Protein backbone atom coordinates (compact mmCIF):
# COMPACT_ATOMS: atom_id res chain seq x y z
CA UNK A 1 0.00 0.00 0.00
CA UNK A 2 1.27 3.45 -0.92
CA UNK A 3 -0.26 6.35 0.96
CA UNK A 4 0.05 10.00 1.86
CA UNK A 5 -1.69 11.32 4.97
CA UNK A 6 -3.11 14.81 4.64
CA UNK A 7 -4.91 16.97 7.17
CA UNK A 8 -4.48 19.82 9.63
CA UNK A 9 -2.06 19.68 12.54
CA UNK A 10 -3.71 17.67 15.31
CA UNK A 11 -5.91 15.61 12.97
CA UNK A 12 -4.15 12.51 14.26
CA UNK A 13 -1.87 11.68 11.31
CA UNK A 14 0.97 10.46 13.51
CA UNK A 15 -1.25 8.31 15.75
CA UNK A 16 -3.05 6.76 12.79
CA UNK A 17 0.25 6.20 10.97
CA UNK A 18 1.66 4.31 13.97
CA UNK A 19 -1.37 1.98 13.91
CA UNK A 20 -1.50 1.53 10.13
CA UNK A 21 2.22 0.88 9.97
CA UNK A 22 1.76 -2.24 12.10
CA UNK A 23 -1.15 -3.62 10.07
CA UNK A 24 0.07 -2.64 6.59
CA UNK A 25 3.78 -3.31 7.23
CA UNK A 26 4.78 -0.32 5.13
CA UNK A 27 7.52 2.20 5.69
CA UNK A 28 6.34 5.24 7.66
CA UNK A 29 8.12 8.42 6.64
CA UNK A 30 7.29 11.53 8.68
CA UNK A 31 9.11 14.72 7.68
CA UNK A 32 8.27 16.24 11.08
CA UNK A 33 9.85 13.28 12.92
CA UNK A 34 12.95 13.39 10.70
CA UNK A 35 13.38 17.13 11.22
CA UNK A 36 12.89 16.84 15.00
CA UNK A 37 15.55 14.10 15.06
CA UNK A 38 17.90 16.43 13.15
CA UNK A 39 17.14 19.18 15.68
CA UNK A 40 17.87 16.80 18.55
CA UNK A 41 21.26 16.00 16.96
CA UNK A 42 21.89 19.69 16.36
CA UNK A 43 22.90 18.96 12.75
CA UNK A 44 23.17 21.73 10.14
CA UNK A 45 19.75 20.66 8.77
CA UNK A 46 18.32 20.61 12.31
CA UNK A 47 19.58 24.11 13.04
CA UNK A 48 18.15 25.39 9.76
CA UNK A 49 14.77 23.67 10.34
CA UNK A 50 14.46 24.89 13.94
CA UNK A 51 14.12 28.51 12.79
CA UNK A 52 10.92 27.61 10.94
CA UNK A 53 9.51 24.85 13.14
CA UNK A 54 9.61 26.84 16.39
CA UNK A 55 7.60 29.59 14.70
CA UNK A 56 5.07 27.24 13.14
CA UNK A 57 6.29 28.12 9.62
CA UNK A 58 7.07 25.66 6.82
CA UNK A 59 10.63 24.55 6.17
CA UNK A 60 11.48 25.55 2.56
CA UNK A 61 10.16 23.23 -0.18
CA UNK A 62 13.64 22.44 -1.59
CA UNK A 63 14.91 21.26 1.81
CA UNK A 64 12.04 18.87 2.59
CA UNK A 65 11.75 17.64 -0.99
CA UNK A 66 15.42 16.66 -1.02
CA UNK A 67 14.91 14.88 2.28
CA UNK A 68 11.92 12.89 1.00
CA UNK A 69 13.66 12.07 -2.26
CA UNK A 70 16.61 10.59 -0.41
CA UNK A 71 14.28 8.45 1.73
CA UNK A 72 12.23 7.23 -1.23
CA UNK A 73 15.09 6.47 -3.57
CA UNK A 74 17.44 4.70 -1.15
CA UNK A 75 17.82 1.02 -2.15
CA UNK A 76 14.72 -1.14 -1.49
CA UNK A 77 13.46 1.45 0.92
CA UNK A 78 9.86 1.44 -0.22
CA UNK A 79 9.45 -1.80 -2.17
CA UNK A 80 6.90 -3.00 0.40
CA UNK A 81 4.93 0.27 0.30
CA UNK A 82 5.12 3.59 2.08
CA UNK A 83 3.09 6.01 4.13
CA UNK A 84 4.10 9.66 3.97
CA UNK A 85 3.03 11.69 6.98
CA UNK A 86 3.40 15.49 6.86
CA UNK A 87 4.55 15.53 3.23
CA UNK A 88 3.48 17.02 0.87
CA UNK A 89 2.42 20.27 2.50
CA UNK A 90 2.42 22.59 -0.54
CA UNK A 91 1.42 22.23 -4.18
CA UNK A 92 5.10 22.45 -5.16
CA UNK A 93 5.89 19.53 -2.88
CA UNK A 94 2.95 17.52 -4.27
CA UNK A 95 4.19 18.07 -7.83
CA UNK A 96 7.77 17.19 -6.87
CA UNK A 97 6.50 14.04 -5.16
CA UNK A 98 4.69 12.94 -8.31
CA UNK A 99 7.93 13.33 -10.26
CA UNK A 100 9.89 11.27 -7.72
CA UNK A 101 7.22 8.54 -7.59
CA UNK A 102 7.16 8.32 -11.37
CA UNK A 103 10.92 7.93 -11.41
CA UNK A 104 10.85 5.06 -8.92
CA UNK A 105 7.68 3.48 -10.44
CA UNK A 106 5.84 3.52 -7.12
CA UNK A 107 2.64 5.52 -7.72
CA UNK A 108 0.33 6.48 -4.92
CA UNK A 109 -2.74 4.35 -4.09
CA UNK A 110 -4.56 6.84 -1.84
CA UNK A 111 -4.23 10.31 -0.38
CA UNK A 112 -6.07 10.05 2.93
CA UNK A 113 -7.54 13.36 4.00
CA UNK A 114 -8.08 13.41 7.75
CA UNK A 115 -10.84 15.93 8.38
CA UNK A 116 -11.18 17.24 11.90
CA UNK A 117 -12.95 20.05 13.73
CA UNK A 118 -11.15 22.93 15.46
CA UNK A 119 -12.15 22.12 19.10
CA UNK A 120 -10.91 18.52 18.64
CA UNK A 121 -7.67 19.75 17.02
CA UNK A 122 -6.89 22.19 19.85
CA UNK A 123 -7.67 19.59 22.52
CA UNK A 124 -5.41 17.04 20.81
CA UNK A 125 -2.48 19.38 20.26
CA UNK A 126 -2.43 20.99 23.71
CA UNK A 127 -2.55 17.58 25.46
CA UNK A 128 -0.08 15.82 23.15
CA UNK A 129 3.07 14.30 24.63
CA UNK A 130 5.91 12.73 22.62
CA UNK A 131 8.55 10.23 23.68
CA UNK A 132 12.06 11.65 23.50
CA UNK A 133 13.44 8.17 22.90
CA UNK A 134 11.23 6.55 20.24
CA UNK A 135 8.81 9.30 19.17
CA UNK A 136 5.69 7.39 20.36
CA UNK A 137 2.66 9.63 20.82
CA UNK A 138 0.54 10.01 23.94
CA UNK A 139 -2.16 12.37 25.18
CA UNK A 140 -2.70 13.45 28.77
CA UNK A 141 -6.43 12.59 28.57
CA UNK A 142 -7.10 10.51 25.43
CA UNK A 143 -4.07 8.22 25.61
CA UNK A 144 -2.29 8.64 28.93
CA UNK A 145 0.85 6.58 29.50
CA UNK A 146 0.70 3.90 32.21
CA UNK A 147 3.27 5.86 34.26
CA UNK A 148 3.00 9.63 34.12
CA UNK A 149 5.69 11.21 31.94
CA UNK A 150 7.15 7.82 30.88
CA UNK A 151 6.77 6.11 27.51
CA UNK A 152 4.93 2.75 27.56
CA UNK A 153 6.92 1.52 24.57
CA UNK A 154 10.54 2.22 25.53
CA UNK A 155 10.57 3.83 29.01
CA UNK A 156 11.77 7.15 27.51
CA UNK A 157 10.84 10.56 28.90
CA UNK A 158 7.73 12.23 27.47
CA UNK A 159 7.84 15.89 26.49
CA UNK A 160 5.57 18.53 25.03
CA UNK A 161 6.60 19.76 21.57
CA UNK A 162 7.76 23.39 21.62
CA UNK A 163 5.38 24.14 18.72
CA UNK A 164 2.34 22.71 20.57
CA UNK A 165 1.56 26.02 22.31
CA UNK A 166 -1.53 28.16 21.65
CA UNK A 167 0.28 30.88 19.68
CA UNK A 168 2.27 28.55 17.40
CA UNK A 169 -0.78 26.31 16.88
CA UNK A 170 -2.63 29.37 15.53
CA UNK A 171 0.19 30.07 13.03
CA UNK A 172 0.36 26.39 12.03
CA UNK A 173 -3.39 26.38 11.32
CA UNK A 174 -3.08 29.53 9.19
CA UNK A 175 -0.12 28.05 7.32
CA UNK A 176 -2.10 24.83 6.81
CA UNK A 177 -5.15 26.63 5.39
CA UNK A 178 -3.07 28.76 3.04
CA UNK A 179 -0.53 26.19 1.78
CA UNK A 180 -1.74 22.66 2.44
CA UNK A 181 -5.51 22.79 2.12
CA UNK A 182 -5.25 23.56 -1.64
CA UNK A 183 -3.50 20.25 -2.35
CA UNK A 184 -6.65 18.37 -1.36
CA UNK A 185 -8.10 19.42 -4.73
CA UNK A 186 -4.88 18.31 -6.44
CA UNK A 187 -5.39 14.72 -5.24
CA UNK A 188 -9.12 14.85 -5.81
CA UNK A 189 -8.45 15.68 -9.47
CA UNK A 190 -6.20 12.60 -9.66
CA UNK A 191 -9.01 10.42 -8.25
CA UNK A 192 -6.76 9.43 -5.31
CA UNK A 193 -8.47 11.31 -2.48
CA UNK A 194 -10.18 9.45 0.33
CA UNK A 195 -11.92 11.52 3.01
CA UNK A 196 -11.64 10.24 6.55
CA UNK A 197 -13.59 11.47 9.62
CA UNK A 198 -10.61 12.10 11.89
CA UNK A 199 -12.72 13.15 14.88
CA UNK A 200 -13.24 9.41 15.35
CA UNK A 201 -11.00 7.43 17.65
CA UNK A 202 -7.84 6.34 15.80
CA UNK A 203 -8.34 2.60 16.49
CA UNK A 204 -11.84 2.81 15.01
CA UNK A 205 -10.41 4.69 12.02
CA UNK A 206 -7.74 2.08 11.49
CA UNK A 207 -10.39 -0.67 11.36
CA UNK A 208 -12.51 1.28 8.84
CA UNK A 209 -9.49 1.99 6.64
CA UNK A 210 -8.20 -1.56 6.67
CA UNK A 211 -11.65 -2.71 5.47
CA UNK A 212 -11.61 -0.09 2.70
CA UNK A 213 -8.11 -1.10 1.56
CA UNK A 214 -9.11 -4.74 1.59
CA UNK A 215 -12.17 -4.10 -0.56
CA UNK A 216 -10.13 -1.87 -2.88
CA UNK A 217 -7.61 -4.64 -3.38
CA UNK A 218 -10.32 -7.20 -4.06
CA UNK A 219 -11.79 -4.92 -6.71
CA UNK A 220 -8.37 -4.51 -8.31
CA UNK A 221 -7.65 -8.21 -8.47
CA UNK A 222 -7.86 -9.77 -11.95
P1 LIG B 1 4.64 17.82 11.96
O1 LIG B 1 5.38 16.91 12.88
O2 LIG B 1 4.19 17.14 10.70
O3 LIG B 1 3.52 18.57 12.65
O4 LIG B 1 5.69 18.94 11.48
C1 LIG B 1 6.27 19.83 12.41
C2 LIG B 1 6.89 20.99 11.68
O5 LIG B 1 7.93 20.52 10.82
C3 LIG B 1 5.94 21.79 10.77
O6 LIG B 1 5.20 22.76 11.47
C4 LIG B 1 6.94 22.41 9.80
O7 LIG B 1 7.62 23.49 10.38
C5 LIG B 1 7.97 21.28 9.60
N1 LIG B 1 7.59 20.41 8.48
C6 LIG B 1 7.29 19.10 8.52
N2 LIG B 1 6.99 18.61 7.31
C7 LIG B 1 7.13 19.64 6.45
C8 LIG B 1 6.94 19.80 5.05
N3 LIG B 1 6.53 18.78 4.27
N4 LIG B 1 7.17 21.02 4.52
C9 LIG B 1 7.59 22.05 5.25
N5 LIG B 1 7.75 21.99 6.59
C10 LIG B 1 7.53 20.80 7.19
mmCIF file with all atom_site columns, N, CA and C in Angstrom, residues 35 45 48-53 57-67 87 90 92-93:
data_model
loop_
_atom_site.group_PDB
_atom_site.id
_atom_site.type_symbol
_atom_site.label_atom_id
_atom_site.label_alt_id
_atom_site.label_comp_id
_atom_site.label_asym_id
_atom_site.label_entity_id
_atom_site.label_seq_id
_atom_site.pdbx_PDB_ins_code
_atom_site.Cartn_x
_atom_site.Cartn_y
_atom_site.Cartn_z
_atom_site.occupancy
_atom_site.B_iso_or_equiv
_atom_site.pdbx_formal_charge
_atom_site.auth_seq_id
_atom_site.auth_comp_id
_atom_site.auth_asym_id
_atom_site.auth_atom_id
_atom_site.pdbx_PDB_model_num
ATOM 1  N N  . UNK A 1 35 ? 12.824 15.808 10.903 1.00 0.00 ? 35 UNK A N  1
ATOM 2  C CA . UNK A 1 35 ? 13.375 17.134 11.223 1.00 0.00 ? 35 UNK A CA 1
ATOM 3  C C  . UNK A 1 35 ? 13.610 17.297 12.726 1.00 0.00 ? 35 UNK A C  1
ATOM 4  N N  . UNK A 1 45 ? 21.149 20.671 9.208  1.00 0.00 ? 45 UNK A N  1
ATOM 5  C CA . UNK A 1 45 ? 19.752 20.661 8.770  1.00 0.00 ? 45 UNK A CA 1
ATOM 6  C C  . UNK A 1 45 ? 18.816 20.973 9.952  1.00 0.00 ? 45 UNK A C  1
ATOM 7  N N  . UNK A 1 48 ? 18.882 24.643 10.784 1.00 0.00 ? 48 UNK A N  1
ATOM 8  C CA . UNK A 1 48 ? 18.148 25.392 9.760  1.00 0.00 ? 48 UNK A CA 1
ATOM 9  C C  . UNK A 1 48 ? 16.630 25.220 9.975  1.00 0.00 ? 48 UNK A C  1
ATOM 10 N N  . UNK A 1 49 ? 16.206 23.967 10.197 1.00 0.00 ? 49 UNK A N  1
ATOM 11 C CA . UNK A 1 49 ? 14.770 23.666 10.335 1.00 0.00 ? 49 UNK A CA 1
ATOM 12 C C  . UNK A 1 49 ? 14.172 24.325 11.582 1.00 0.00 ? 49 UNK A C  1
ATOM 13 N N  . UNK A 1 50 ? 14.950 24.375 12.650 1.00 0.00 ? 50 UNK A N  1
ATOM 14 C CA . UNK A 1 50 ? 14.457 24.895 13.938 1.00 0.00 ? 50 UNK A CA 1
ATOM 15 C C  . UNK A 1 50 ? 13.893 26.316 13.806 1.00 0.00 ? 50 UNK A C  1
ATOM 16 N N  . UNK A 1 51 ? 14.549 27.107 12.959 1.00 0.00 ? 51 UNK A N  1
ATOM 17 C CA . UNK A 1 51 ? 14.118 28.509 12.789 1.00 0.00 ? 51 UNK A CA 1
ATOM 18 C C  . UNK A 1 51 ? 12.658 28.569 12.327 1.00 0.00 ? 51 UNK A C  1
ATOM 19 N N  . UNK A 1 52 ? 12.286 27.618 11.485 1.00 0.00 ? 52 UNK A N  1
ATOM 20 C CA . UNK A 1 52 ? 10.923 27.609 10.943 1.00 0.00 ? 52 UNK A CA 1
ATOM 21 C C  . UNK A 1 52 ? 9.967  26.886 11.887 1.00 0.00 ? 52 UNK A C  1
ATOM 22 N N  . UNK A 1 53 ? 10.399 25.700 12.349 1.00 0.00 ? 53 UNK A N  1
ATOM 23 C CA . UNK A 1 53 ? 9.506  24.850 13.144 1.00 0.00 ? 53 UNK A CA 1
ATOM 24 C C  . UNK A 1 53 ? 9.052  25.551 14.419 1.00 0.00 ? 53 UNK A C  1
ATOM 25 N N  . UNK A 1 57 ? 6.218  27.888 11.078 1.00 0.00 ? 57 UNK A N  1
ATOM 26 C CA . UNK A 1 57 ? 6.293  28.124 9.623  1.00 0.00 ? 57 UNK A CA 1
ATOM 27 C C  . UNK A 1 57 ? 6.745  26.845 8.920  1.00 0.00 ? 57 UNK A C  1
ATOM 28 N N  . UNK A 1 58 ? 6.614  26.829 7.574  1.00 0.00 ? 58 UNK A N  1
ATOM 29 C CA . UNK A 1 58 ? 7.067  25.660 6.823  1.00 0.00 ? 58 UNK A CA 1
ATOM 30 C C  . UNK A 1 58 ? 8.555  25.758 6.500  1.00 0.00 ? 58 UNK A C  1
ATOM 31 N N  . UNK A 1 59 ? 9.247  24.648 6.615  1.00 0.00 ? 59 UNK A N  1
ATOM 32 C CA . UNK A 1 59 ? 10.635 24.545 6.174  1.00 0.00 ? 59 UNK A CA 1
ATOM 33 C C  . UNK A 1 59 ? 10.589 24.661 4.633  1.00 0.00 ? 59 UNK A C  1
ATOM 34 N N  . UNK A 1 60 ? 11.569 25.337 4.008  1.00 0.00 ? 60 UNK A N  1
ATOM 35 C CA . UNK A 1 60 ? 11.477 25.549 2.557  1.00 0.00 ? 60 UNK A CA 1
ATOM 36 C C  . UNK A 1 60 ? 11.272 24.255 1.756  1.00 0.00 ? 60 UNK A C  1
ATOM 37 N N  . UNK A 1 61 ? 10.504 24.377 0.672  1.00 0.00 ? 61 UNK A N  1
ATOM 38 C CA . UNK A 1 61 ? 10.162 23.225 -0.178 1.00 0.00 ? 61 UNK A CA 1
ATOM 39 C C  . UNK A 1 61 ? 11.394 22.425 -0.606 1.00 0.00 ? 61 UNK A C  1
ATOM 40 N N  . UNK A 1 62 ? 12.460 23.133 -1.052 1.00 0.00 ? 62 UNK A N  1
ATOM 41 C CA . UNK A 1 62 ? 13.642 22.441 -1.585 1.00 0.00 ? 62 UNK A CA 1
ATOM 42 C C  . UNK A 1 62 ? 14.247 21.526 -0.515 1.00 0.00 ? 62 UNK A C  1
ATOM 43 N N  . UNK A 1 63 ? 14.269 22.016 0.724  1.00 0.00 ? 63 UNK A N  1
ATOM 44 C CA . UNK A 1 63 ? 14.908 21.259 1.815  1.00 0.00 ? 63 UNK A CA 1
ATOM 45 C C  . UNK A 1 63 ? 14.136 19.961 2.079  1.00 0.00 ? 63 UNK A C  1
ATOM 46 N N  . UNK A 1 64 ? 12.822 20.078 2.255  1.00 0.00 ? 64 UNK A N  1
ATOM 47 C CA . UNK A 1 64 ? 12.043 18.871 2.592  1.00 0.00 ? 64 UNK A CA 1
ATOM 48 C C  . UNK A 1 64 ? 11.913 17.927 1.395  1.00 0.00 ? 64 UNK A C  1
ATOM 49 N N  . UNK A 1 65 ? 11.868 18.492 0.193  1.00 0.00 ? 65 UNK A N  1
ATOM 50 C CA . UNK A 1 65 ? 11.747 17.637 -0.989 1.00 0.00 ? 65 UNK A CA 1
ATOM 51 C C  . UNK A 1 65 ? 13.004 16.789 -1.160 1.00 0.00 ? 65 UNK A C  1
ATOM 52 N N  . UNK A 1 66 ? 14.149 17.403 -0.927 1.00 0.00 ? 66 UNK A N  1
ATOM 53 C CA . UNK A 1 66 ? 15.416 16.660 -1.021 1.00 0.00 ? 66 UNK A CA 1
ATOM 54 C C  . UNK A 1 66 ? 15.445 15.514 0.004  1.00 0.00 ? 66 UNK A C  1
ATOM 55 N N  . UNK A 1 67 ? 14.956 15.853 1.183  1.00 0.00 ? 67 UNK A N  1
ATOM 56 C CA . UNK A 1 67 ? 14.910 14.879 2.278  1.00 0.00 ? 67 UNK A CA 1
ATOM 57 C C  . UNK A 1 67 ? 14.040 13.680 1.887  1.00 0.00 ? 67 UNK A C  1
ATOM 58 N N  . UNK A 1 87 ? 4.033  15.171 4.557  1.00 0.00 ? 87 UNK A N  1
ATOM 59 C CA . UNK A 1 87 ? 4.546  15.531 3.228  1.00 0.00 ? 87 UNK A CA 1
ATOM 60 C C  . UNK A 1 87 ? 3.639  14.895 2.196  1.00 0.00 ? 87 UNK A C  1
ATOM 61 N N  . UNK A 1 90 ? 2.690  21.491 0.407  1.00 0.00 ? 90 UNK A N  1
ATOM 62 C CA . UNK A 1 90 ? 2.423  22.586 -0.537 1.00 0.00 ? 90 UNK A CA 1
ATOM 63 C C  . UNK A 1 90 ? 2.216  21.951 -1.911 1.00 0.00 ? 90 UNK A C  1
ATOM 64 N N  . UNK A 1 92 ? 3.761  22.717 -4.603 1.00 0.00 ? 92 UNK A N  1
ATOM 65 C CA . UNK A 1 92 ? 5.097  22.453 -5.164 1.00 0.00 ? 92 UNK A CA 1
ATOM 66 C C  . UNK A 1 92 ? 5.620  21.095 -4.702 1.00 0.00 ? 92 UNK A C  1
ATOM 67 N N  . UNK A 1 93 ? 5.436  20.813 -3.419 1.00 0.00 ? 93 UNK A N  1
ATOM 68 C CA . UNK A 1 93 ? 5.891  19.527 -2.878 1.00 0.00 ? 93 UNK A CA 1
ATOM 69 C C  . UNK A 1 93 ? 5.099  18.379 -3.495 1.00 0.00 ? 93 UNK A C  1
#
